[in-house]
Short mmCIF file of C-alpha atoms in Angstrom, two decimals:
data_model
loop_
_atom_site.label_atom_id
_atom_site.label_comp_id
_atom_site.label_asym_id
_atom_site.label_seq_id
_atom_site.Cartn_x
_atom_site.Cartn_y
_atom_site.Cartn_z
CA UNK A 19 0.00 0.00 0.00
CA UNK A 20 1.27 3.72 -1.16
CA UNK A 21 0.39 6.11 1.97
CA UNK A 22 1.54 9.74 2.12
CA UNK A 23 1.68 11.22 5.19
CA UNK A 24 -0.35 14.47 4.65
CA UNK A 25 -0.88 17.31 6.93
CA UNK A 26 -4.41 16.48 8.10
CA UNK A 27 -6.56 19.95 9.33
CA UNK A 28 -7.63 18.13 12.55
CA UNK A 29 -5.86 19.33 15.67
CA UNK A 30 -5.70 16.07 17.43
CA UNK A 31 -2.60 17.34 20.21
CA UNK A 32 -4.37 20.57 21.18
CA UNK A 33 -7.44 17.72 22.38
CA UNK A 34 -4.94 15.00 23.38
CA UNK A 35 -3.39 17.79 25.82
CA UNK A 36 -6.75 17.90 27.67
CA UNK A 37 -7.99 14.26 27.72
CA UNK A 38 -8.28 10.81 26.02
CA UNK A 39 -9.89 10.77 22.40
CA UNK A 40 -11.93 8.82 20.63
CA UNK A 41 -11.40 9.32 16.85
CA UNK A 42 -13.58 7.92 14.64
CA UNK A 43 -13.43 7.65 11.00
CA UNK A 44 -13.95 4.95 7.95
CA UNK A 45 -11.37 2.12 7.46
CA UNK A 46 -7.94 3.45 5.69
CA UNK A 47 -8.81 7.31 6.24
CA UNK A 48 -5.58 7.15 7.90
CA UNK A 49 -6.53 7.63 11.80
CA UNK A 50 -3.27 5.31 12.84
CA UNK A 51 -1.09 6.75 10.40
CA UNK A 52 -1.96 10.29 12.06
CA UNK A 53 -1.42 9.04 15.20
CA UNK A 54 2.00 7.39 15.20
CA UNK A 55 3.33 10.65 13.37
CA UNK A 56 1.72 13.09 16.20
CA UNK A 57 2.43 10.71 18.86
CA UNK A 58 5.68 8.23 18.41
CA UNK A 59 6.30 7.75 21.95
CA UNK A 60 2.83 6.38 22.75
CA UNK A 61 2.08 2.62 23.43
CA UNK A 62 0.01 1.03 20.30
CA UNK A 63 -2.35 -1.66 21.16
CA UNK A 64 -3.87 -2.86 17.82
CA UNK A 65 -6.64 -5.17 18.13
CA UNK A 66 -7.05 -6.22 14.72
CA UNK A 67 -3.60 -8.26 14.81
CA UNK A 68 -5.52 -11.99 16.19
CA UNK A 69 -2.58 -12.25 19.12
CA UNK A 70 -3.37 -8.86 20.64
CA UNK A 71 -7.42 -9.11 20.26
CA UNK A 72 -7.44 -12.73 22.15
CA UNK A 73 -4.59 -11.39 24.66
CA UNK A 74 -7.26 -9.12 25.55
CA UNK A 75 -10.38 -10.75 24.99
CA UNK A 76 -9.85 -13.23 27.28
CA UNK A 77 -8.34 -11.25 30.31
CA UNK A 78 -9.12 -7.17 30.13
CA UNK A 79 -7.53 -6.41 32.91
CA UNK A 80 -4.32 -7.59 31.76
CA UNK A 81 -4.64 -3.97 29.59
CA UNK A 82 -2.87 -2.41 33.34
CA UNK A 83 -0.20 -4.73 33.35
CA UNK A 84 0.52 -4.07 29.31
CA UNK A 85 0.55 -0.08 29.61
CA UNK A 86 2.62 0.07 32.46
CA UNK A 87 3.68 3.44 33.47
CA UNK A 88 2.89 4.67 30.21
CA UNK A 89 1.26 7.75 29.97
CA UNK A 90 -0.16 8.57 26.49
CA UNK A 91 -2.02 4.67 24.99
CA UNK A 92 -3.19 4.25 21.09
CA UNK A 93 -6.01 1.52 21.10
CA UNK A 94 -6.91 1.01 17.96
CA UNK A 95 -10.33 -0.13 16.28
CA UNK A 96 -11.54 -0.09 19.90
CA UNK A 97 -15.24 -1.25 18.84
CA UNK A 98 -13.98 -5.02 18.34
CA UNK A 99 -13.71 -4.85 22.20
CA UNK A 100 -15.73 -2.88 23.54
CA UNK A 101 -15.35 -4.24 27.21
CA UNK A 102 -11.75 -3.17 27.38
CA UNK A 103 -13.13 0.57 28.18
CA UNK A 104 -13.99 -0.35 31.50
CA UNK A 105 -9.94 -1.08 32.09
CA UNK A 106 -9.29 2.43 30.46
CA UNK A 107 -11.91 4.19 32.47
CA UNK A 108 -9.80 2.54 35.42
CA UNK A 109 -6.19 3.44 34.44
CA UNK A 110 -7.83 6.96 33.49
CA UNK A 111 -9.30 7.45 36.87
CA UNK A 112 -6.13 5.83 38.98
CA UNK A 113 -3.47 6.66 37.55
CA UNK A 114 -3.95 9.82 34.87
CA UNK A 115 -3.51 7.63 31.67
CA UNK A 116 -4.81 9.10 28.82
CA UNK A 117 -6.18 6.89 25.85
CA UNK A 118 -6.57 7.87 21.93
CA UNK A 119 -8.86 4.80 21.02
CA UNK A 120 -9.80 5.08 17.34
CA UNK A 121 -12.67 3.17 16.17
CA UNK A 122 -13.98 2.57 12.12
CA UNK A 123 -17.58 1.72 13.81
CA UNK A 124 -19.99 3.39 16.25
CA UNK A 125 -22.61 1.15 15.63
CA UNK A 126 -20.80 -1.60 18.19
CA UNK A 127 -19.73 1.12 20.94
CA UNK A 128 -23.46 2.29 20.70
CA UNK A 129 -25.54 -0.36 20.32
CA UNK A 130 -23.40 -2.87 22.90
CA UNK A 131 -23.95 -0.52 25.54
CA UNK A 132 -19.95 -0.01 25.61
CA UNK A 133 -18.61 2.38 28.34
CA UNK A 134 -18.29 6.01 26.51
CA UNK A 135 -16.07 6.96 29.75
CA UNK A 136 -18.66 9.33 30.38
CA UNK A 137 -17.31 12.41 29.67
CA UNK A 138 -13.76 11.37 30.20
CA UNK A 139 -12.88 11.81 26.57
CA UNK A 140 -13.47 13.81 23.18
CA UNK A 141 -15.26 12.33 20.22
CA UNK A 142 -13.54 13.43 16.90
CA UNK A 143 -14.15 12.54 13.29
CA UNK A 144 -11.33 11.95 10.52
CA UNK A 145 -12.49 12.23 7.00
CA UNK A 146 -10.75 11.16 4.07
CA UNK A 147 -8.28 13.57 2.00
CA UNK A 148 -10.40 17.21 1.67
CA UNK A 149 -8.87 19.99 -0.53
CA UNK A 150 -6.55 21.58 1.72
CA UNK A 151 -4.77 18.50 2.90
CA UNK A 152 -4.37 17.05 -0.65
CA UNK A 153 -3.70 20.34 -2.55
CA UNK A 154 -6.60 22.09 -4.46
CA UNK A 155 -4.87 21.85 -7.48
CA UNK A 156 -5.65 18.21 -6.67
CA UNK A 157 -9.59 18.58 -6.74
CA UNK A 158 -9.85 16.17 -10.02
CA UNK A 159 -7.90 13.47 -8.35
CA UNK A 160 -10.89 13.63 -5.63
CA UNK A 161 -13.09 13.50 -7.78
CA UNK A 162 -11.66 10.39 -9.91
CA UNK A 163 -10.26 8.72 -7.01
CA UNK A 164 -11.66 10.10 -3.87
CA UNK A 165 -9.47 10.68 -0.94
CA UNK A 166 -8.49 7.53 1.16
CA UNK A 167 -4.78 8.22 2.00
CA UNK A 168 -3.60 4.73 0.52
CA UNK A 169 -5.57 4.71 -2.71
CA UNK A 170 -5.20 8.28 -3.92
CA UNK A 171 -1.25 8.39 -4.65
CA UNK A 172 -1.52 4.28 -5.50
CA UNK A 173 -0.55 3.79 -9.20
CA UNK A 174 -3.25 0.87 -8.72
CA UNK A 175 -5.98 3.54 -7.41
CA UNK A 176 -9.18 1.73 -9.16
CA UNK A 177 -8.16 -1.95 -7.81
CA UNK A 178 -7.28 -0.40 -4.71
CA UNK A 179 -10.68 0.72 -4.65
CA UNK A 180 -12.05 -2.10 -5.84
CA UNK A 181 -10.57 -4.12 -2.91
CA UNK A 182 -12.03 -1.58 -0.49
CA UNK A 183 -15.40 -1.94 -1.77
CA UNK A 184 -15.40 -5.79 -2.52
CA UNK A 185 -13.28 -6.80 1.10
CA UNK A 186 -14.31 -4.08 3.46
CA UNK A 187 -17.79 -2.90 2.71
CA UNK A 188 -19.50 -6.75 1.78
CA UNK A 189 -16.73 -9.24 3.81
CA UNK A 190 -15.87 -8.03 6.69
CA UNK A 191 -19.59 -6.00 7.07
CA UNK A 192 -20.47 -9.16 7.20
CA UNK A 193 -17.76 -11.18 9.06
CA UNK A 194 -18.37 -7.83 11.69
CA UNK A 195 -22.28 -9.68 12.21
CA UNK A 196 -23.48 -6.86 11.18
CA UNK A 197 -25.82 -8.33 9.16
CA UNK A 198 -26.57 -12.32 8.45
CA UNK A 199 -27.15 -11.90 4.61
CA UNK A 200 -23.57 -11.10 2.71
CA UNK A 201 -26.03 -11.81 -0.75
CA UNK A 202 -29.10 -9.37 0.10
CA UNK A 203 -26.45 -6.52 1.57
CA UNK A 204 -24.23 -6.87 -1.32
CA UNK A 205 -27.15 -6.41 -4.06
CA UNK A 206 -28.31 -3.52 -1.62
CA UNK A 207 -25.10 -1.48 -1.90
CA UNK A 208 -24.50 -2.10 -5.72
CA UNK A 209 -28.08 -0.29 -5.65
CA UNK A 210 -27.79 2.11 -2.88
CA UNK A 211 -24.90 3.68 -4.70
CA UNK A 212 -26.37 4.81 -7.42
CA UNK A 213 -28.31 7.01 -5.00
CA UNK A 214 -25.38 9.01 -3.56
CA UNK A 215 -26.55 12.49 -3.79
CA UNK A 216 -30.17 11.65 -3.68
CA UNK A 217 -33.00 11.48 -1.39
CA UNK A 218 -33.15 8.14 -0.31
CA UNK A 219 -36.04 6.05 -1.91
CA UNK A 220 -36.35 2.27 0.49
CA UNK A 221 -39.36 0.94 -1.56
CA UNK A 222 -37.57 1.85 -4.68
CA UNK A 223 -34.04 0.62 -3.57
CA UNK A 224 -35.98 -2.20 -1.96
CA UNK A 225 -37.06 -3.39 -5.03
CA UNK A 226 -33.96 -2.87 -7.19
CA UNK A 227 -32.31 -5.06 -4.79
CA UNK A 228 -34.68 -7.58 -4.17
CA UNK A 229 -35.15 -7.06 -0.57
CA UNK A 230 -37.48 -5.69 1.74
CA UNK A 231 -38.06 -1.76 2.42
CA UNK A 232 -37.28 -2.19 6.38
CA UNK A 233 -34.43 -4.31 5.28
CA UNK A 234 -33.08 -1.89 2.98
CA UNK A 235 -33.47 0.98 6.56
CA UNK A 236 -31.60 -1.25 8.56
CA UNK A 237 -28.57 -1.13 5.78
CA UNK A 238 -28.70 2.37 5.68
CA UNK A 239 -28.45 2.20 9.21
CA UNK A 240 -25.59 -0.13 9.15
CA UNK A 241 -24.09 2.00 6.91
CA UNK A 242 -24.53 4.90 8.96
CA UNK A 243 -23.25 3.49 12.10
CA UNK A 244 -20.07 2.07 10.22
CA UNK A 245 -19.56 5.67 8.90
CA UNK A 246 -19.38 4.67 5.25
CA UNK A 247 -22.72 6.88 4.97
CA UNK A 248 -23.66 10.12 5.47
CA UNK A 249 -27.20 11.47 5.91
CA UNK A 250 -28.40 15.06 5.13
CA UNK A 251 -31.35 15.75 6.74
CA UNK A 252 -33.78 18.22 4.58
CA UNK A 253 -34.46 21.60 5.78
CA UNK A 254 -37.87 22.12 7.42
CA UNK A 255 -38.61 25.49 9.24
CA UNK A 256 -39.69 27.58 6.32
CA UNK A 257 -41.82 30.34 7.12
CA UNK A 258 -43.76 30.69 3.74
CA UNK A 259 -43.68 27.23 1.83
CA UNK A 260 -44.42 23.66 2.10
CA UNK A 261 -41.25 21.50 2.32
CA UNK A 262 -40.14 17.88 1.34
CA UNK A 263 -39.21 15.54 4.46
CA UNK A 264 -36.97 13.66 3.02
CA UNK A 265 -33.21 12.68 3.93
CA UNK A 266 -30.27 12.52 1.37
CA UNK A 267 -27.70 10.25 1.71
CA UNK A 268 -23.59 10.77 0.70
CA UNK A 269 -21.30 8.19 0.72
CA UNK A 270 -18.21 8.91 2.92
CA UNK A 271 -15.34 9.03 -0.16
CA UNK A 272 -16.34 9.97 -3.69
CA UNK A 273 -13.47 7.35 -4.98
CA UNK A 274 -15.67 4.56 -3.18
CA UNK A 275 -18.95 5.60 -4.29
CA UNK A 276 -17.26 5.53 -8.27
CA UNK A 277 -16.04 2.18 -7.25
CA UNK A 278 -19.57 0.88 -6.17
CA UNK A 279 -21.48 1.83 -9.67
CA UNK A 280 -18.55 0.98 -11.65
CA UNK A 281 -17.29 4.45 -12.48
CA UNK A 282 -13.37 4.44 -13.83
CA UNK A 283 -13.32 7.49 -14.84
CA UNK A 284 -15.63 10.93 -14.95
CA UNK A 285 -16.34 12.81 -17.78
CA UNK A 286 -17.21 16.76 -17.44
CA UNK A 287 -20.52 16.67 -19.55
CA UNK A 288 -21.75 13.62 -17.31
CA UNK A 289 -24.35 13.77 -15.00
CA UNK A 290 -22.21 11.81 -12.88
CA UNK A 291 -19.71 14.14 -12.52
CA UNK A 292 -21.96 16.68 -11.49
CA UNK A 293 -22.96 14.12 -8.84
CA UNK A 294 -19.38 13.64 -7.86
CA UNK A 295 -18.75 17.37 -7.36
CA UNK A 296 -21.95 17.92 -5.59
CA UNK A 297 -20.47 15.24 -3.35
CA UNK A 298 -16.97 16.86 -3.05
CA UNK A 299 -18.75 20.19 -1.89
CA UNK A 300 -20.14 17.96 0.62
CA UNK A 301 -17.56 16.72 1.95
CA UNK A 302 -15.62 19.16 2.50
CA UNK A 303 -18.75 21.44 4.28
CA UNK A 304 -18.70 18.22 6.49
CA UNK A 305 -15.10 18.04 7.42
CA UNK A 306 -15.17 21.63 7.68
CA UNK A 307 -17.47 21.58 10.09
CA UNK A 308 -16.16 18.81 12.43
CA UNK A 309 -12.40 20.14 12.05
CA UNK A 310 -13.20 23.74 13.04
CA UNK A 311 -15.74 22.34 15.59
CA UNK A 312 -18.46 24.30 15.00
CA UNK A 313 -21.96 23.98 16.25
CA UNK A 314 -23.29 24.48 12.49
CA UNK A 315 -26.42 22.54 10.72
CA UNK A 316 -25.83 21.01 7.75
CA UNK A 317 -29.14 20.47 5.65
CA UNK A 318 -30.60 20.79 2.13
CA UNK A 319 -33.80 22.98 1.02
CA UNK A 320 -36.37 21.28 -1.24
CA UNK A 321 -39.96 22.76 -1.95
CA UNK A 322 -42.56 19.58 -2.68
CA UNK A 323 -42.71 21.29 -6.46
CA UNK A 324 -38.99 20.27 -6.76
CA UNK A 325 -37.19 23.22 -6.25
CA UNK A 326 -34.27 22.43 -4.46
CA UNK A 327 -30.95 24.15 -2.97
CA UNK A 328 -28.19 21.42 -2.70
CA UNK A 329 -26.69 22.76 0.69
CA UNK A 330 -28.12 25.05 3.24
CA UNK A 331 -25.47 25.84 6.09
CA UNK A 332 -27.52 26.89 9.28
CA UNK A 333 -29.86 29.45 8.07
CA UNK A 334 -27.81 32.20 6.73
CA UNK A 335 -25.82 30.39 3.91
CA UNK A 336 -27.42 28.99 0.54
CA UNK A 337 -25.06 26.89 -1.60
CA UNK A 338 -26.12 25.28 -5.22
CA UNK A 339 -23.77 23.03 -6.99
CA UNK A 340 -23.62 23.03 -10.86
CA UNK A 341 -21.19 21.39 -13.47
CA UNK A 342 -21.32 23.67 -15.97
CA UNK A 343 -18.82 25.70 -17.18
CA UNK A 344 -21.00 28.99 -18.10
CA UNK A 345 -23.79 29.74 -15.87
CA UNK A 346 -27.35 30.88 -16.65
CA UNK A 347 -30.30 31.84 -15.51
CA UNK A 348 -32.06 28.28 -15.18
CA UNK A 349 -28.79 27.55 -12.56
CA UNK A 350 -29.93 30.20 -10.10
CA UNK A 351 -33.41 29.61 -10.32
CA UNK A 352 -33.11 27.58 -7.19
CA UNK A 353 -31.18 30.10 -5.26
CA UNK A 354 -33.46 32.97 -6.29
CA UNK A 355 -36.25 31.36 -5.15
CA UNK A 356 -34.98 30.36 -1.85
CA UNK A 357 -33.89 34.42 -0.81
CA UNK A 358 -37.46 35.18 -1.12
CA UNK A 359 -38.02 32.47 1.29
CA UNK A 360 -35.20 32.92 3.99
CA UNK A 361 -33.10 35.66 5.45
CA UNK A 362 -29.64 34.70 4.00
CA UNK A 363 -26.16 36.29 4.48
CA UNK A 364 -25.11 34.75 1.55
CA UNK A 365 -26.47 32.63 -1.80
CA UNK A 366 -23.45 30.83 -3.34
CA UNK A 367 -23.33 28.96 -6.48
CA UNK A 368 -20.17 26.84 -6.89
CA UNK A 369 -19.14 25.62 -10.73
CA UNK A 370 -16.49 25.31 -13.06
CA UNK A 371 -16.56 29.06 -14.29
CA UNK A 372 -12.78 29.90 -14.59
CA UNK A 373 -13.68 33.86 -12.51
CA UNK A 374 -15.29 35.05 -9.95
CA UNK A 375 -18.12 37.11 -10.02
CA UNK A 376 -21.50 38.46 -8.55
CA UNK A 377 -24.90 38.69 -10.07
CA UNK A 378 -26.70 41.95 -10.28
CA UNK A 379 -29.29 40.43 -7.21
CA UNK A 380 -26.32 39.34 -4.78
CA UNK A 381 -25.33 35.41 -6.13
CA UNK A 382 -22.00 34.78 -5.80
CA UNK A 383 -20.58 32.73 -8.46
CA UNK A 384 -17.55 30.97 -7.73
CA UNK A 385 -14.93 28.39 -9.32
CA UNK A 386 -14.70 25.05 -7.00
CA UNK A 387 -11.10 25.80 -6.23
CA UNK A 388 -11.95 29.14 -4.86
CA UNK A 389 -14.67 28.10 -3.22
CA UNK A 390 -12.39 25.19 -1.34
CA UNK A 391 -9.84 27.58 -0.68
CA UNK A 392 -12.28 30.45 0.82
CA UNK A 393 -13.87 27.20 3.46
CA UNK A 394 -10.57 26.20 4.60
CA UNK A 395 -9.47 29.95 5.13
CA UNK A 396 -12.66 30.63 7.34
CA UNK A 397 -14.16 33.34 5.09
CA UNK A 398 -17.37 31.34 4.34
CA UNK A 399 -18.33 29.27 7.61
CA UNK A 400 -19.15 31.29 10.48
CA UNK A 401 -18.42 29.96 14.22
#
């Protein structure tokens, strides 16, 4: 595997400082990487290598004897043991330990009633690559490839990704217990990508994939809870119009979500690129968010006649994606109609013009790569 080691926006040593971590993030988004180049003197406990995860499994407390007088610990994917937090609540409580446990599932730590350490430690979130940490003159490579560390700089990128998709997301899903049919969740997901960017349809993805609609939820929940899938909830507190109730749903990595429907590459005129840099905007609001930890709602706005706004960030800033390379009228119809409905500080439309500009009624128009560089600079999101 071909891994970089980038300079990730997350400040995981100003948190560490304070008190134990969990960090959270997708399979191969690099969360052990990070943390053996911020924190080389720390004791690693990996508990997907068999010896380690039975060592512990069948004695817990042993974890007191292992860390020793060691003061900083790495556990990593700490949901495939979830009783060993009662030994770190223990060594954080007696003797001042502090723990960075990552984890590539909360669905496990959630739903097995795991100790959280009750307020003992931060939750954080790493994402894959976003703009700043890759380069933004790299903003085609995310789209193409996505942004998982070790598949993005791989010369074998597209059966790297294929891998990911075919071992990760259906075999070990599965091997995981997640869910008892590897044949009905594997038809689901060829399916359920094909909605990335969408609002999410069970009956329709139900019957594409030959299972059941409250099947199909519990997949989306499994996807959810493994963070492969994101959810955008739709906007509903308008003051003057009727809106839809339905959530969207974004795969994690745009690289994986290609993978999934069989997309090598992306041309410009396609549909499905528009998709994929709908999705990059995405992701990058989302990281943005959850790196700068701010207390900001991510939703979309969607009348029930179709009108729709891809992003709305809290209630002051309006942001349609479009592909094309000369805007018109028909592009800002969408953002036009939703500043008569809302009080907004700003309506942004982000495309593939090469300049910058502003429409006679206030839209800002503005190139992807300036749009990338003005989140991670702090000009558009405000805390």
């Amino acid at each position: 595997m071909y891994v970089c080691m980038y300079d990730r926006r997350i400040d995981l040593r100003l948190f560490a400082k304070e008190r134990s971590l969990f960090l959270l993030g997708p399979r191969q988004t690099g969360k052990s990487t990070l943390l053996r180049h911020l924190f080389p003197d720390a004791l690693y406990i990996d508990l997907l290598t068999s010896e380690v995860f039975r060592q512990f499994s069948a004695a817990p407390e042993t974890l007191r004897h292992a860390v020793n007088d060691h003061q900083l610990v790495v556990i990593d994917e700490i949901q495939k043991l979830p009783n060993l937090l009662d030994e770190v609540q223990h060594l954080i409580d007696t003797r001042g330990t502090r723990f960075l446990l990552t984890g590539s599932s909360a669905r496990k730590l959630r739903r097995g009633r795991a100790n959280l350490l009750g307020g003992r430690a931060f939750f954080l979130s790493l994402h894959s690559l976003v703009s700043t940490e890759i380069g933004f003159e790299r903003i085609d490579e995310l789209l193409q490839r996505g942004g998982l560390p070790g598949i993005v700089d791989s010369p074998l990128s597209w059966e790297a990704l294929k891998a990911y998709t075919g071992t990760y997301l259906r075999e070990e899903i599965q091997a995981e217990a997640l869910t008892r049919s590897i044949g009905n969740f594997a038809r689901f997901l060829d399916v359920a990508a094909h909605f990335n960017g969408a609002q999410i349809n069970y009956t329709k993805i139900g019957r594409d994939s030959e299972v059941p609609p409250r099947t199909v939820r519990d997949f989306v929940g499994i996807l959810q809870d493994t963070l492969i899938l994101h959810v955008l909830p739709p906007f509903r507190a308008s003051p003057t119009r009727k809106l839809t109730a339905t959530d969207k749903v974004y795969f994690f990595d745009i690289g994986v979500a290609n993978a999934l429907c069989g997309r090598r590459s992306l041309h410009q005129s396609s549909a499905e690129y528009g998709t994929a840099l709908e999705q990059l905007v995405f992701l990058e609001l989302r990281a943005a968010i959850d790196y700068l930890r701010l207390d900001t709602r991510l939703a979309y706005w969607r009348t029930l006649t179709g009108v729709e706004v891809d992003f709305l960030v809290g209630d002051e800033l309006a942001i349609e994606v479009k592909s094309t390379r000369r805007v018109g009228p028909s592009d800002l119809r969408s953002l036009r109609a939703i500043g008569k409905d809302l009080t907004l500080r700003q309506r942004l439309l982000v495309c593939r013009e090469p300049y910058e500009r502003r429409t006679e009624d206030g839209i800002d128009i503005m190139p992807v790569q300036t749009f990338c560089k003005r989140l991670w600079q702090g000009a558009l999101l405000v805390p």
